[in-house]
mmCIF file of C-alpha atoms in Angstrom:
data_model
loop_
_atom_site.group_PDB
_atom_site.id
_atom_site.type_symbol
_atom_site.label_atom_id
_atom_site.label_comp_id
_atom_site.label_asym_id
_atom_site.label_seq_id
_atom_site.Cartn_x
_atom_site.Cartn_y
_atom_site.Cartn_z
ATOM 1 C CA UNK A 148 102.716 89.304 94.209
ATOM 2 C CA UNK A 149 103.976 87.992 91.112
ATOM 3 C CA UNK A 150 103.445 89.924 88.146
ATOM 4 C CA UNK A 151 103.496 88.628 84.176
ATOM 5 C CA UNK A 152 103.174 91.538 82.001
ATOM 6 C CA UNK A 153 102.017 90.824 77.865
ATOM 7 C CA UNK A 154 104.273 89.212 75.870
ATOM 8 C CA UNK A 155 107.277 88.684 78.634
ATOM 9 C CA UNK A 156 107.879 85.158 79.002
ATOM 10 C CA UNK A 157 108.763 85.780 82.887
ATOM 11 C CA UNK A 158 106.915 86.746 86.009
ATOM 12 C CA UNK A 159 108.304 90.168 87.692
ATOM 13 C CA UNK A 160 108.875 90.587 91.482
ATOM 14 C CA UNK A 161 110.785 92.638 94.144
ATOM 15 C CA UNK A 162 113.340 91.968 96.117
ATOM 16 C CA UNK A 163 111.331 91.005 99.201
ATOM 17 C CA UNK A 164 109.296 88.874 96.939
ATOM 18 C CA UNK A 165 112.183 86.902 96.460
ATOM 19 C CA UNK A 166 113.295 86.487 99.644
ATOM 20 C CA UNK A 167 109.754 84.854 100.645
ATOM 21 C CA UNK A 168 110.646 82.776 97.608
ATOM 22 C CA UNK A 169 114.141 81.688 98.647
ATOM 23 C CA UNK A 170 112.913 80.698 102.227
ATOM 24 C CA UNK A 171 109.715 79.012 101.701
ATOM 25 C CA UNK A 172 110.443 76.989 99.088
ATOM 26 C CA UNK A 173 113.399 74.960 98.470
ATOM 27 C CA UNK A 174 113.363 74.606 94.410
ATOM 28 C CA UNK A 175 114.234 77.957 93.930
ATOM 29 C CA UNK A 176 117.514 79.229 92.412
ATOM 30 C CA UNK A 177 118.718 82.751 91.954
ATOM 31 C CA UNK A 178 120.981 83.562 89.296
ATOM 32 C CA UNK A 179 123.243 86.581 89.585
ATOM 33 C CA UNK A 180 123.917 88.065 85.284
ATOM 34 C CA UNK A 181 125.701 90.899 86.505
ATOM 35 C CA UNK A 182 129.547 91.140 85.358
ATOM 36 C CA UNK A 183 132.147 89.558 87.887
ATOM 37 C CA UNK A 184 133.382 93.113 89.720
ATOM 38 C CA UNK A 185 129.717 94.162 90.495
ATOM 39 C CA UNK A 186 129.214 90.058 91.444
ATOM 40 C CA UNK A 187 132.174 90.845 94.229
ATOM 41 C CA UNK A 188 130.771 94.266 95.819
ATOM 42 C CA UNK A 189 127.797 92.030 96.876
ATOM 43 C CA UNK A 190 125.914 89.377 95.956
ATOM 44 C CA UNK A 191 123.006 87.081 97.075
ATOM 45 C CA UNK A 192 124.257 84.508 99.370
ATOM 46 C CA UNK A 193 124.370 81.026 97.114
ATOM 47 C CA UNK A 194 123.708 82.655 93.538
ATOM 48 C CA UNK A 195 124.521 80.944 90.721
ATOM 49 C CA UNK A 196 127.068 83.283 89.256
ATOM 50 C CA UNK A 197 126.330 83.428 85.512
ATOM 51 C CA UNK A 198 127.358 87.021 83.542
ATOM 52 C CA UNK A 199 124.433 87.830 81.258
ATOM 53 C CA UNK A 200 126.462 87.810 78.583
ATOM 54 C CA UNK A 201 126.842 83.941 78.946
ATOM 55 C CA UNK A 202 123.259 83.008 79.664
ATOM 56 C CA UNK A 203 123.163 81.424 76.231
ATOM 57 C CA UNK A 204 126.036 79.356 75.619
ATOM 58 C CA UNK A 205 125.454 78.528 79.549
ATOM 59 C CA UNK A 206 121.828 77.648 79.673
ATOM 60 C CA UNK A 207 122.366 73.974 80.595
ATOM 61 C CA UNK A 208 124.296 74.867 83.167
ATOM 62 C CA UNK A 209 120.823 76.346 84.837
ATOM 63 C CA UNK A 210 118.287 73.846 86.953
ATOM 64 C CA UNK A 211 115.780 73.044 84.938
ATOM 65 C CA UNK A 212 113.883 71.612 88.701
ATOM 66 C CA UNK A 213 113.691 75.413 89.964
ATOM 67 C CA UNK A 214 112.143 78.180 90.110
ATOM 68 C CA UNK A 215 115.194 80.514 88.797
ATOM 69 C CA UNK A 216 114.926 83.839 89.815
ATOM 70 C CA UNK A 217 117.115 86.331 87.678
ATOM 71 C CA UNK A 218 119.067 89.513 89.675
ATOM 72 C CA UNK A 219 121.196 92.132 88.074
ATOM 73 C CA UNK A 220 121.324 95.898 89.368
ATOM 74 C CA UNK A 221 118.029 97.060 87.581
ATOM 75 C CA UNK A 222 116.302 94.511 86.457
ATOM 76 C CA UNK A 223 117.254 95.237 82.712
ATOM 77 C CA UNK A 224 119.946 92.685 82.293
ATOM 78 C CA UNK A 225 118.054 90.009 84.508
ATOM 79 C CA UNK A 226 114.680 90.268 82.422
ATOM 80 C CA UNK A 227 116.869 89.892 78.906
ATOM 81 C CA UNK A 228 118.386 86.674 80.748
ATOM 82 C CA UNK A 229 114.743 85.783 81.613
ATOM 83 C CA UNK A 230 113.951 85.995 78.022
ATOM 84 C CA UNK A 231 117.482 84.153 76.274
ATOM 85 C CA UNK A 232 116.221 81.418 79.301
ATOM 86 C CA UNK A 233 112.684 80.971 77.693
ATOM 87 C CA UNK A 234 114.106 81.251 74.250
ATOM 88 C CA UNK A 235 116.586 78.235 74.975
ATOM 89 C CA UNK A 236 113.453 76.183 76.117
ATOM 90 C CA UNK A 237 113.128 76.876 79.500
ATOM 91 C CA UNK A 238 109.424 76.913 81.059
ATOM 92 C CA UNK A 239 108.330 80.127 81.466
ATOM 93 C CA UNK A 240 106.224 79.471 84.395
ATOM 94 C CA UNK A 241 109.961 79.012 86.109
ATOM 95 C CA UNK A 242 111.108 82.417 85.260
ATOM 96 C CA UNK A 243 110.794 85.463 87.442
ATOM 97 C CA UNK A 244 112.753 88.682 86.884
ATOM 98 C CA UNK A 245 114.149 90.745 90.431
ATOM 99 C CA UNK A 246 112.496 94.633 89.410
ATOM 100 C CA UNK A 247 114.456 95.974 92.200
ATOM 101 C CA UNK A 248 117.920 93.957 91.503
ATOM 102 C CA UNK A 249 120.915 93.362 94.293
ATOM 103 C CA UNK A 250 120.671 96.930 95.960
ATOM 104 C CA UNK A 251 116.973 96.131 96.519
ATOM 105 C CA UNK A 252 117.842 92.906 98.374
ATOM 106 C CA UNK A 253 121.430 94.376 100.065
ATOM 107 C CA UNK A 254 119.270 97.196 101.242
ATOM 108 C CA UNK A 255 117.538 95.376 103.170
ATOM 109 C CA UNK A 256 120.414 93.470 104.749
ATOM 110 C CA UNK A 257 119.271 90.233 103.339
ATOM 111 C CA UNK A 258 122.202 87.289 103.309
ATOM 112 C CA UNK A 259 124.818 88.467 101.420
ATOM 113 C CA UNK A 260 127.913 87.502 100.284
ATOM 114 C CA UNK A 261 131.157 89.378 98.926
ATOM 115 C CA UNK A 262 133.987 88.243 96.737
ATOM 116 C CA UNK A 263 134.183 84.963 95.690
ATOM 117 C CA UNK A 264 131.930 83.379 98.472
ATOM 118 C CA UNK A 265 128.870 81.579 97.584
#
């Protein structure tokens, strides 16, 4: 179940989580904000690709119709994205942070893609 801790302007879930997300509901985005070599070893099949480091001078880039579910490897980077996302005026209540990141979702053989593949 989704989680919103004090103060974060994002809900937190696992891996599984998301992937009840991704298949029930068809407004749902993930966005991968890890850096491009750890994007090729594996990746959620149909991320938006978007390097944490360019959340901000990207934002627009990100549907503002979805629910946009951030991944990383630990959650850390993902949940600053989640934050630079609200800051730039995204809703909040659109915001959800993977805990468990990419291994937690490739661990469970989940679709996943490799290299440049969507």
């Amino acid at each position: 179940m989704a989680r919103k801790n004090p103060g974060e302007p994002f809900y937190r879930i696992n891996a599984e989580e998301a992937k009840e997300m991704v298949d029930s509901d068809p407004n749902v985005a993930v966005v991968d904000v890890r850096n491009p070599d750890e994007y090729a070893a594996g990746h959620v099949t149909n991320a938006i690709f978007m390097p944490v480091d360019t959340v901000l001078t990207r934002v627009d880039e990100l549907p503002r119709d979805k629910k946009l579910l951030f991944i990383c490897a630990m959650g850390q980077r993902s949940a600053l994205a989640c934050e630079m996302s609200a800051a730039m005026g995204i809703d909040p209540e659109n915001l959800y942070n993977i805990e468990d990141g990419t291994p937690g979702w490739v661990n469970r053989d989940y679709p996943t893609s490799y290299g440049d593949e969507p």
